[in-house]
Coordinates of C-alpha atoms (C1' of nucleotides) in Angstrom, one line a residue:
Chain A
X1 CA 0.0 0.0 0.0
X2 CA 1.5 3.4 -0.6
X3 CA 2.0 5.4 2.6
X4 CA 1.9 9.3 2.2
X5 CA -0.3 11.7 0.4
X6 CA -1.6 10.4 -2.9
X7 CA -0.5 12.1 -5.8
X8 CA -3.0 14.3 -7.4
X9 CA -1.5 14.0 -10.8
X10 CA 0.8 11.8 -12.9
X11 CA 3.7 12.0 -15.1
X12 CA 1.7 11.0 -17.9
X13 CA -0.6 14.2 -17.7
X14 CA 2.8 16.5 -17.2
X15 CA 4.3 14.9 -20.6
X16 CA 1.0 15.6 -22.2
X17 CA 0.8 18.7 -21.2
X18 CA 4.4 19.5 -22.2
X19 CA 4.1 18.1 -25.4
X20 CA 0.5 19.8 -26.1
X21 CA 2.8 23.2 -25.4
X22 CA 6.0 22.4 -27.4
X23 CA 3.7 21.4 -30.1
X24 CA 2.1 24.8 -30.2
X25 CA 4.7 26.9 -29.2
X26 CA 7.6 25.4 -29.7
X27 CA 10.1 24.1 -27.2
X28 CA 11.2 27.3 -25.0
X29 CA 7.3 27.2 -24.4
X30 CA 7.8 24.5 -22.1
X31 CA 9.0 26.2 -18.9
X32 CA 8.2 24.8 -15.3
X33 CA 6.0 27.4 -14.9
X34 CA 3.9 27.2 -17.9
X35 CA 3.6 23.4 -17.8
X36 CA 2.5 23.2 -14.5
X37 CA 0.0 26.2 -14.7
X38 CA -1.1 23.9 -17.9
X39 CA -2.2 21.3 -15.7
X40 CA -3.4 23.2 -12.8
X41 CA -0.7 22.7 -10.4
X42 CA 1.8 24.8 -8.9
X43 CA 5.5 24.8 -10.3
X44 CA 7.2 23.4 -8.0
X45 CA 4.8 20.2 -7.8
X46 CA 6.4 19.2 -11.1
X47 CA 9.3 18.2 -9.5
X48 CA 7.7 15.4 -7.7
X49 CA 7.0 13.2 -10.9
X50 CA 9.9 14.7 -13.1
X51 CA 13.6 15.3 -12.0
X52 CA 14.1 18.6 -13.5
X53 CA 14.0 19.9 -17.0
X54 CA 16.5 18.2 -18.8
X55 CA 14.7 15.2 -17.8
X56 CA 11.6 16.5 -18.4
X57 CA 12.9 16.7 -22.1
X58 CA 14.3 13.3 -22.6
X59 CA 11.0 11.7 -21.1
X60 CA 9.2 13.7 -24.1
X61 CA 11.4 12.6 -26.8
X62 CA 11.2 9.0 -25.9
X63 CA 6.9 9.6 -25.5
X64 CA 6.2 10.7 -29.2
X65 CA 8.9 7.8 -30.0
X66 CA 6.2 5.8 -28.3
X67 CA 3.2 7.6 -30.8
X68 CA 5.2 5.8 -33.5
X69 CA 3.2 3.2 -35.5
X70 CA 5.6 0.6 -36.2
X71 CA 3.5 -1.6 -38.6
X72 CA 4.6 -5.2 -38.7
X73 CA 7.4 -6.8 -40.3
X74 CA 6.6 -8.0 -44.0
X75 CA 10.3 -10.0 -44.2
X76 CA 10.8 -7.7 -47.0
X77 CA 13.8 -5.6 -45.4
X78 CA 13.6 -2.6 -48.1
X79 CA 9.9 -2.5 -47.3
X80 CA 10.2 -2.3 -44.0
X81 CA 13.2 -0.5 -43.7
X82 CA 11.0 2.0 -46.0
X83 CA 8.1 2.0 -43.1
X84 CA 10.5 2.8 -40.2
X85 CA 12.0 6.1 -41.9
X86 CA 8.4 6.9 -43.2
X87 CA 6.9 6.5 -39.8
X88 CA 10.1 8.7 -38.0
X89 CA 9.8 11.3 -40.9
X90 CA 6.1 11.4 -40.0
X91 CA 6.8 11.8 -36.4
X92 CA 9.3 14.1 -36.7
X93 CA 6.8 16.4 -39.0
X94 CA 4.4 16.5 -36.1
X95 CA 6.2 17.3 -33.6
X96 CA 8.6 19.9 -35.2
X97 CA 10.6 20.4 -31.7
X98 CA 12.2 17.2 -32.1
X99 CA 15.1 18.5 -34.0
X100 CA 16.1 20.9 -31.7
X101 CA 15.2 18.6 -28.9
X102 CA 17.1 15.8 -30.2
X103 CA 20.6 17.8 -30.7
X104 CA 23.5 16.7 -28.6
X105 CA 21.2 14.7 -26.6
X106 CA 21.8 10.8 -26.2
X107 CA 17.9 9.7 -25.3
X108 CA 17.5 5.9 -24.6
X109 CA 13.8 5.7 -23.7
X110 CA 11.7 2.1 -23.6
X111 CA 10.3 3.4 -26.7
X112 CA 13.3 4.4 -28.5
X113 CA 14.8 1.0 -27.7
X114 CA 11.3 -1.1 -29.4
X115 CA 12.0 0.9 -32.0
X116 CA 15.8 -0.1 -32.3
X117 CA 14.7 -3.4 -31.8
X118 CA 11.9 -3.2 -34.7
X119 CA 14.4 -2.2 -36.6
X120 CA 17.0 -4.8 -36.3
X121 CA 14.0 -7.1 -37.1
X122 CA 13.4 -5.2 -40.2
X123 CA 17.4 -6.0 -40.8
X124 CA 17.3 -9.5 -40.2
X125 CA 16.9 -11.0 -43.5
X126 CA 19.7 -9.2 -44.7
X127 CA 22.1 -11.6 -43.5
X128 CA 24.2 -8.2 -41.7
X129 CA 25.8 -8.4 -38.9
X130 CA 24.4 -7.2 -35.4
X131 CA 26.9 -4.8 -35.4
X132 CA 26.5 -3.6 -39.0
X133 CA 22.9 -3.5 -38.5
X134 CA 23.5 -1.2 -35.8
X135 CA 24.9 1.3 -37.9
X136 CA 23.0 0.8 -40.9
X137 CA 19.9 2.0 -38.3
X138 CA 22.0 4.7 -36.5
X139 CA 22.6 6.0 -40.4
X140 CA 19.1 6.0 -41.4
X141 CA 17.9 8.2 -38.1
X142 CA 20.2 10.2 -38.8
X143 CA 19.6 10.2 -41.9
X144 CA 15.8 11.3 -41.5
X145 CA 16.3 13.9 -38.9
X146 CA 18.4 15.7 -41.4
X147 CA 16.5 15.3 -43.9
X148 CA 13.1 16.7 -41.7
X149 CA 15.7 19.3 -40.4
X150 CA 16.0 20.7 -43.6
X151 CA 12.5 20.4 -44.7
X152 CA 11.3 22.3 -41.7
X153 CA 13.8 25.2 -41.6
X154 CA 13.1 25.4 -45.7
X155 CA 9.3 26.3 -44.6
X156 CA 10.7 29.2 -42.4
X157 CA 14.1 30.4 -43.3
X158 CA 14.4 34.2 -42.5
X159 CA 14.6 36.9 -44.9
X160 CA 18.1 38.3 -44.4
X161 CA 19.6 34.0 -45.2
X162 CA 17.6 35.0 -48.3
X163 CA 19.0 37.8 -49.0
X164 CA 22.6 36.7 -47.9
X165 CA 22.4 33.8 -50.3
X166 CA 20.8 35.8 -53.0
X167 CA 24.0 38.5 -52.4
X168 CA 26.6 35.5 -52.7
X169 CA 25.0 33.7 -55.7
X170 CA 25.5 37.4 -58.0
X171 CA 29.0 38.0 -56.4
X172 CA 30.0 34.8 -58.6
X173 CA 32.1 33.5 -56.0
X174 CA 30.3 30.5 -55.8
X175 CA 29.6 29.3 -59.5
X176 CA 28.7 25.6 -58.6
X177 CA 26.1 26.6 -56.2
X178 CA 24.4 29.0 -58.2
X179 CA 24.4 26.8 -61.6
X180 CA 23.0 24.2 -58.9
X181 CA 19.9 26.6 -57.6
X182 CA 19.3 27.8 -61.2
X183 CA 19.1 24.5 -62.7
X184 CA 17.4 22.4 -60.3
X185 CA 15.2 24.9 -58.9
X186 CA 15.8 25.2 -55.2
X187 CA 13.5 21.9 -53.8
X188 CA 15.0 19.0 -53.1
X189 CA 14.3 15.4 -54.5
X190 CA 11.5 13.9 -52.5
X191 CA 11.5 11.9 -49.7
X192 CA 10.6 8.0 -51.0
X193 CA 13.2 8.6 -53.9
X194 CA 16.2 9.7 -51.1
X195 CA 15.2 7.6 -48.7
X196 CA 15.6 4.5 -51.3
X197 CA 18.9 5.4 -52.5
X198 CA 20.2 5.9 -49.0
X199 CA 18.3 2.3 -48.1
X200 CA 19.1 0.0 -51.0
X201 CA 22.9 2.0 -51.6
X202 CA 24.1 1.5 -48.2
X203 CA 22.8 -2.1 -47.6
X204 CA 23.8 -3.1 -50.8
X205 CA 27.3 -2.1 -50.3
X206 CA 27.3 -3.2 -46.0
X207 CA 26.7 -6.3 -47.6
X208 CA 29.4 -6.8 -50.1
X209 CA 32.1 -4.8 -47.9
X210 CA 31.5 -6.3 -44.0
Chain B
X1 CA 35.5 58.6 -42.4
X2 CA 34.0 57.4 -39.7
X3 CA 31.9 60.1 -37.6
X4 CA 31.3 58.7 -34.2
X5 CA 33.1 57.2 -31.4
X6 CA 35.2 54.2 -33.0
X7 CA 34.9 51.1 -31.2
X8 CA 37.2 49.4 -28.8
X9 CA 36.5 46.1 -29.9
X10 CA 35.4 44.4 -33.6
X11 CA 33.0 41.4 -34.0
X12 CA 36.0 39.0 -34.9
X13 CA 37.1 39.2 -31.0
X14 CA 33.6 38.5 -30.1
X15 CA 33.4 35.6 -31.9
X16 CA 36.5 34.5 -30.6
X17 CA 35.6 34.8 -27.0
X18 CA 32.4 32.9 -27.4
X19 CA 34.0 30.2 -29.2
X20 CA 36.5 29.7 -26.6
X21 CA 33.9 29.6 -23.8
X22 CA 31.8 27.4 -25.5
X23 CA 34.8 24.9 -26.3
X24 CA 35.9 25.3 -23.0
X25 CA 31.9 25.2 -20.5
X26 CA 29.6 24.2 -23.3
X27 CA 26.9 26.4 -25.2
X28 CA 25.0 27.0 -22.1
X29 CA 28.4 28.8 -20.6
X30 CA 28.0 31.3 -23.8
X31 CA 25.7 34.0 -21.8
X32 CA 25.8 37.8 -22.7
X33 CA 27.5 38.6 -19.6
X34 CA 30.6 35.7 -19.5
X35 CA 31.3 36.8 -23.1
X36 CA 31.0 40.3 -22.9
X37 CA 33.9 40.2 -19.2
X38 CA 35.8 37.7 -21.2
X39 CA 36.8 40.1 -23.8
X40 CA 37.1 43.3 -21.0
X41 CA 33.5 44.6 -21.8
X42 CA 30.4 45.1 -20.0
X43 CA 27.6 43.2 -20.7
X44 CA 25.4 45.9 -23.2
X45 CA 28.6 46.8 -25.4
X46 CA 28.2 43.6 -27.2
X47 CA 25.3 44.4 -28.8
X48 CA 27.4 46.6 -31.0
X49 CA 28.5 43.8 -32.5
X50 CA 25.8 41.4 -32.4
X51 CA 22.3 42.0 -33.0
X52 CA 21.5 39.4 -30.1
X53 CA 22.3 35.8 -29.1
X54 CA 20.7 33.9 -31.2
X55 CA 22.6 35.3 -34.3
X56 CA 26.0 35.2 -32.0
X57 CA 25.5 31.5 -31.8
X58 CA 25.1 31.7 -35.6
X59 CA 27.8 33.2 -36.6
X60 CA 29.7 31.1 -33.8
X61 CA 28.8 28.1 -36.4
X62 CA 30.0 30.3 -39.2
X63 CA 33.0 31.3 -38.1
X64 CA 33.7 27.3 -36.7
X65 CA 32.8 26.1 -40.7
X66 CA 35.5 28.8 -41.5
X67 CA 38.4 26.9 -40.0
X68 CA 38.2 23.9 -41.8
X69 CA 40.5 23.0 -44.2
X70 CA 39.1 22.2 -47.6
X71 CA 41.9 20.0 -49.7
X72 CA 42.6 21.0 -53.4
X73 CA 39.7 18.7 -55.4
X74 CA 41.8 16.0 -57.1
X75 CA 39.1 15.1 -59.7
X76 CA 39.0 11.6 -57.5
X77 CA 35.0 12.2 -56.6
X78 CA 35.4 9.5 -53.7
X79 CA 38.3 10.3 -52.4
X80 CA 37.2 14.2 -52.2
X81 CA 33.8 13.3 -50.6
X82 CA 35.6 11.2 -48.0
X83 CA 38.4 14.2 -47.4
X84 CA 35.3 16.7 -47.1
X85 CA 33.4 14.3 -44.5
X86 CA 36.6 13.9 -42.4
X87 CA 37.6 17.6 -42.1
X88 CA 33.5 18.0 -41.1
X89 CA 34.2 15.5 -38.4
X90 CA 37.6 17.2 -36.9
X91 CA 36.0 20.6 -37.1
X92 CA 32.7 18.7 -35.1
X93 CA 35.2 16.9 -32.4
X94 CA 37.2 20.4 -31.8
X95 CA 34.0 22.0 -31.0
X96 CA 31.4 19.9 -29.4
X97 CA 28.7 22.1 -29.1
X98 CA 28.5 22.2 -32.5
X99 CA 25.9 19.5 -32.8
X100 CA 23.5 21.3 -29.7
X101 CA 24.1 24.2 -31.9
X102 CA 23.1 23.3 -35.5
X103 CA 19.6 22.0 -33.8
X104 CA 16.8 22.6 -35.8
X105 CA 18.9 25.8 -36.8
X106 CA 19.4 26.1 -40.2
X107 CA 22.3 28.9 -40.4
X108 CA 24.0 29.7 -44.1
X109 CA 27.2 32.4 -43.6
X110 CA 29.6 32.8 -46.4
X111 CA 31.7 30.3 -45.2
X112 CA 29.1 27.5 -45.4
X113 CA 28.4 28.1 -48.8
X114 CA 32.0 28.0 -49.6
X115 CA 32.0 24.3 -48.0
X116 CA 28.9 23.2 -50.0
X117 CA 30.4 25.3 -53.0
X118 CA 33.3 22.4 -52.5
X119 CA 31.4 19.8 -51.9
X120 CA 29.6 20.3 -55.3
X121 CA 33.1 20.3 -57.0
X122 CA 34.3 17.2 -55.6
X123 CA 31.2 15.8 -57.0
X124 CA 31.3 17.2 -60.6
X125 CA 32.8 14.3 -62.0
X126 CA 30.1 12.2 -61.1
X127 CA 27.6 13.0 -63.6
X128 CA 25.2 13.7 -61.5
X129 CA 22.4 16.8 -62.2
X130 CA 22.7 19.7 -59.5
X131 CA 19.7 19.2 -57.2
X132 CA 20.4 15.4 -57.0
X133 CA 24.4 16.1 -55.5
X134 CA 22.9 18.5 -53.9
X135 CA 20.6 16.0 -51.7
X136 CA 23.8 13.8 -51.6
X137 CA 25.6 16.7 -49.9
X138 CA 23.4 17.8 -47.6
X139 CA 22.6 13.9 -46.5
X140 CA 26.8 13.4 -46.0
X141 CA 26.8 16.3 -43.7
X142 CA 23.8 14.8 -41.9
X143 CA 25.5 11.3 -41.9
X144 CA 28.5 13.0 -40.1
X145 CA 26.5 15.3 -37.7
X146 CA 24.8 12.0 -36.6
X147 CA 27.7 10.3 -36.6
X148 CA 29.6 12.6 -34.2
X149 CA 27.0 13.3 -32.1
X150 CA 26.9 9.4 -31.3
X151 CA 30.4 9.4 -30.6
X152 CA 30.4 12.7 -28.4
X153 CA 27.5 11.2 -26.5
X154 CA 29.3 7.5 -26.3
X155 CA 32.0 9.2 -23.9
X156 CA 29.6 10.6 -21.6
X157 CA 26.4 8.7 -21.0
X158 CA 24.9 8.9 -17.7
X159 CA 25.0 6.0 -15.6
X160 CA 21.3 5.7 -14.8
X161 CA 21.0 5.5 -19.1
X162 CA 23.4 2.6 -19.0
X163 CA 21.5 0.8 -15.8
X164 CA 18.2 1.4 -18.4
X165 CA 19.4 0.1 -20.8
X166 CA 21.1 -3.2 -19.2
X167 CA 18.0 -3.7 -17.5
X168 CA 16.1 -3.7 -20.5
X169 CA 18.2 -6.2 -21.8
X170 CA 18.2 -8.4 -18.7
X171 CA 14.1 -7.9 -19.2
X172 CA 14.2 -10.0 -22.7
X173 CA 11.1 -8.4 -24.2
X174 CA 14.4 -6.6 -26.5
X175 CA 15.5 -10.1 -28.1
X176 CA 17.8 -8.6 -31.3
X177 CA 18.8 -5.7 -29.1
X178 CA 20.3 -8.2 -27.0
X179 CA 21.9 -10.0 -29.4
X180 CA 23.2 -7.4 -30.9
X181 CA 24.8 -6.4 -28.1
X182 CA 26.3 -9.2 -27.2
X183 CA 27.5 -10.2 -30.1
X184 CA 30.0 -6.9 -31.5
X185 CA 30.3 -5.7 -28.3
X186 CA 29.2 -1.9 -28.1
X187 CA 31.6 -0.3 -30.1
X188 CA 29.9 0.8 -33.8
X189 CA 32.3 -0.1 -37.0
X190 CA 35.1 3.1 -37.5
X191 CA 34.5 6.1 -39.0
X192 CA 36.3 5.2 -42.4
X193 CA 34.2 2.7 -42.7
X194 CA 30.9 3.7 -43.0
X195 CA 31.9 6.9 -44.4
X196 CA 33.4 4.9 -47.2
X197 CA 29.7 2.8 -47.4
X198 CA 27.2 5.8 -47.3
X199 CA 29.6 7.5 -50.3
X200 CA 30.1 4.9 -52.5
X201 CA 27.0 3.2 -52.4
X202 CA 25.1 6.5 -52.0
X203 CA 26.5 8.0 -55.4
X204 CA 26.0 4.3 -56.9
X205 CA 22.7 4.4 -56.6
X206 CA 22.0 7.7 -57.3
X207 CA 23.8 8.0 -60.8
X208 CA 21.6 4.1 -61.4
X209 CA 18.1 5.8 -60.3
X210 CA 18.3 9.6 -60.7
Chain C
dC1 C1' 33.5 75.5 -29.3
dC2 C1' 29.3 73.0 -30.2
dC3 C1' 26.6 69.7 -32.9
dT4 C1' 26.1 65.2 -34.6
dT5 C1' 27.1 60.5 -34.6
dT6 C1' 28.5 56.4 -32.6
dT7 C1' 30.0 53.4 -28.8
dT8 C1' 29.9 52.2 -23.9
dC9 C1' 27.7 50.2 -20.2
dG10 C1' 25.0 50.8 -15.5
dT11 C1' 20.4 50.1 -14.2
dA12 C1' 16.2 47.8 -14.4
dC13 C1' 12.5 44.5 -15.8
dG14 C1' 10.5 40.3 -16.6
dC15 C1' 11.4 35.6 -16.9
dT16 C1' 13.9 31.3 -15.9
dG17 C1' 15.2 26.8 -13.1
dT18 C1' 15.0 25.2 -8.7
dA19 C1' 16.5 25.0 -3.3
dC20 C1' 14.1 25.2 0.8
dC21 C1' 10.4 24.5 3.9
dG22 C1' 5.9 24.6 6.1
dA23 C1' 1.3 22.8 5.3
dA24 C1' -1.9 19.3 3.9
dA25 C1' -3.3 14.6 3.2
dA26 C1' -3.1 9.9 3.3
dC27 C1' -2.0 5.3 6.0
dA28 C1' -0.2 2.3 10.1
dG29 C1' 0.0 1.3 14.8
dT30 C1' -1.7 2.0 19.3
Chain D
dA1 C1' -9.7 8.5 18.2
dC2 C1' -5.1 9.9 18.4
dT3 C1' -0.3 10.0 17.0
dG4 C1' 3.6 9.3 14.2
dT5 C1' 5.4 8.6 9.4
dT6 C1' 5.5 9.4 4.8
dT7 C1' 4.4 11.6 0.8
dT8 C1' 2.7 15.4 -2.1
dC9 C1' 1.7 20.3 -2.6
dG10 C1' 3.0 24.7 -3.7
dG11 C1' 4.5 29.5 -1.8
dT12 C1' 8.6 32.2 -1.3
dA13 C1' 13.1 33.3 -2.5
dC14 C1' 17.5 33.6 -5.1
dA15 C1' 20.8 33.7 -8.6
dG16 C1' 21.2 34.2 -13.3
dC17 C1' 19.4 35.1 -17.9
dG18 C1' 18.4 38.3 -22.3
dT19 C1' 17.9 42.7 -23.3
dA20 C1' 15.2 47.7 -23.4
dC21 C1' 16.4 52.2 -22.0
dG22 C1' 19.1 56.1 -21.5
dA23 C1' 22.9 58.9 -19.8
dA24 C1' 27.8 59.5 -20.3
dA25 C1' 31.9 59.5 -23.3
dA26 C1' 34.5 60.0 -27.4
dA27 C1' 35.4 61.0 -31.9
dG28 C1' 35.0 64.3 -36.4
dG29 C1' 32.9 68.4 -39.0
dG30 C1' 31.4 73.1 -39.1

DNA sequence: CCCTTTTTCGTACGCTGTACCGAAAACAGT
DNA sequence: ACTGTTTTCGGTACAGCGTACGAAAAAGGG
């Protein structure tokens, strides 16, 4: 039986309510203060289900791991491997505070690790080693937080980058870069086709090289 | 000629200060008032310099790209994509808080471009159409960013992380995470390695598909 | 000598994370 | 019922943050 005063909220609610806020406001919305006013409670209460902020963080990051909807494995590794990064892209689009939240920081959450796990099953008729399979993962995260990195900073990039790039592409110091922009346009190939190449490339050659 | 009072100090010492504090304490150590006393200032002058701290931690990233030493192209596409991604990963090991820095930030100074303007020559040879070596570009430097920030966080994970993680092990509902681990041991294949997977089969696949 | 322009930086405000601590609320034992 | 014991609650307080404001200082031009 527990012995002292029950709690009158849970971690659960807190992460909600954090999430709700970084979601909306992006993260330096979520202060103490705002969270706990979110839910009702006084500030400091939050420090009885979550050890301070930096913690508070983490916990987030590995909760809308845990939204994640990792469909079943098919045995097909490109397939599947195909669902994982769609399903982190996805994720990662929802919850545009993940990019910053994720920087520098080493999370290891229950929820990150099932979807490690998942993906070593996706790996697993490859024939690759653990190891290898490791890093073929740790590449393709990577890979797609970049990749959503990009595609959310292209939706918002200030004025004065424009102008700055604008200003370096006539100075004609940069010939390559502006023959790139003026050819290609200045959006990048989609997705599926990137997310291919980086799939079937890399195991293709972990394969014939480990 | 310059009317007013001329300044004691430029932006170039500015940057320097900050870059030093943050190599030395970490990003968080880069406050107003530390920079400002570290160069002999108060706290207000800086903002002579710099419109505020966001931007300073901008051009921090800036002026870090900067230093890296961009070998002459040899025409050798590989070979130059591999010397690019290793100088990215020096200049990322020197300063640590690069990786908490470029989150969710998408900053483009002159000598950024000058490091994708590179990066496009070493891949001329390869046939490829702008946009695509673009996207192969800007998914290197997110292969290396990943990379490094795995590495960084490697030394330093906490100890309640590791006790997580080994008792999700012991808990076997993580079956190929276990294995895994077991198996290679914890340590993830070199650098050289991979780097020399994700840009071979990477431009491989690309000039096959694109 | 003064006027204009620019830099310098002390003061002040609102906000942050969180240490500390008394009050409140539950159960266990008498 | 009453009295510990244990836990949560949340007010107060403090150091530190970014930066708005404005007065003082330092230069050149007339």
């Amino acid at each position: 039986m527990p012995r002292g005063r029950p709690p009158l909220r849970n971690r659960e609610q807190v992460l909600a309510a954090a999430v709700r806020l970084a979601d909306a406001d992006g993260l330096d919305a979520v202060t103490m203060r705002r969270v706990a006013s979110e839910i009702g409670a006084g500030a400091m209460s939050l420090y009885t289900y979550v050890p301070d902020r930096e913690h508070l963080i983490d916990l987030m990051v590995d909760r809308v791991a845990g939204e994640m909807e990792l469909p079943a494995l098919t045995g097909d590794w490109r397939a599947d491997l195909f669902a994982l990064v769609g399903a982190q892209r996805a994720m990662m689009l929802k919850h545009p505070w993940l990019t910053g939240a994720l920087a520098g920081r080493s999370v290891m959450g229950l929820n990150l690790l099932a979807y490690l796990e998942h993906g070593l099953g996706a790996l697993e008729p490859s024939g690759l080693s653990g190891g290898t399979r490791m890093a073929v993962l740790a590449l393709l995260t990577g890979f797609v937080a970049s990749y959503v990195t990009a595609e959310l900073a292209g939706d918002s990039t200030g004025t004065e980058q424009v102008t700055q790039i604008v200003a370096a592409m006539a100075s004609g110091d940069f010939p390559r870069l502006a023959a790139a922009f003026a050819e290609g346009g200045s959006e990048p190939p989609d997705f599926e086709r990137i997310a291919d190449w980086v799939i079937t490339g890399l195991v293709n050659q972990a394969t014939g090289n480990s």
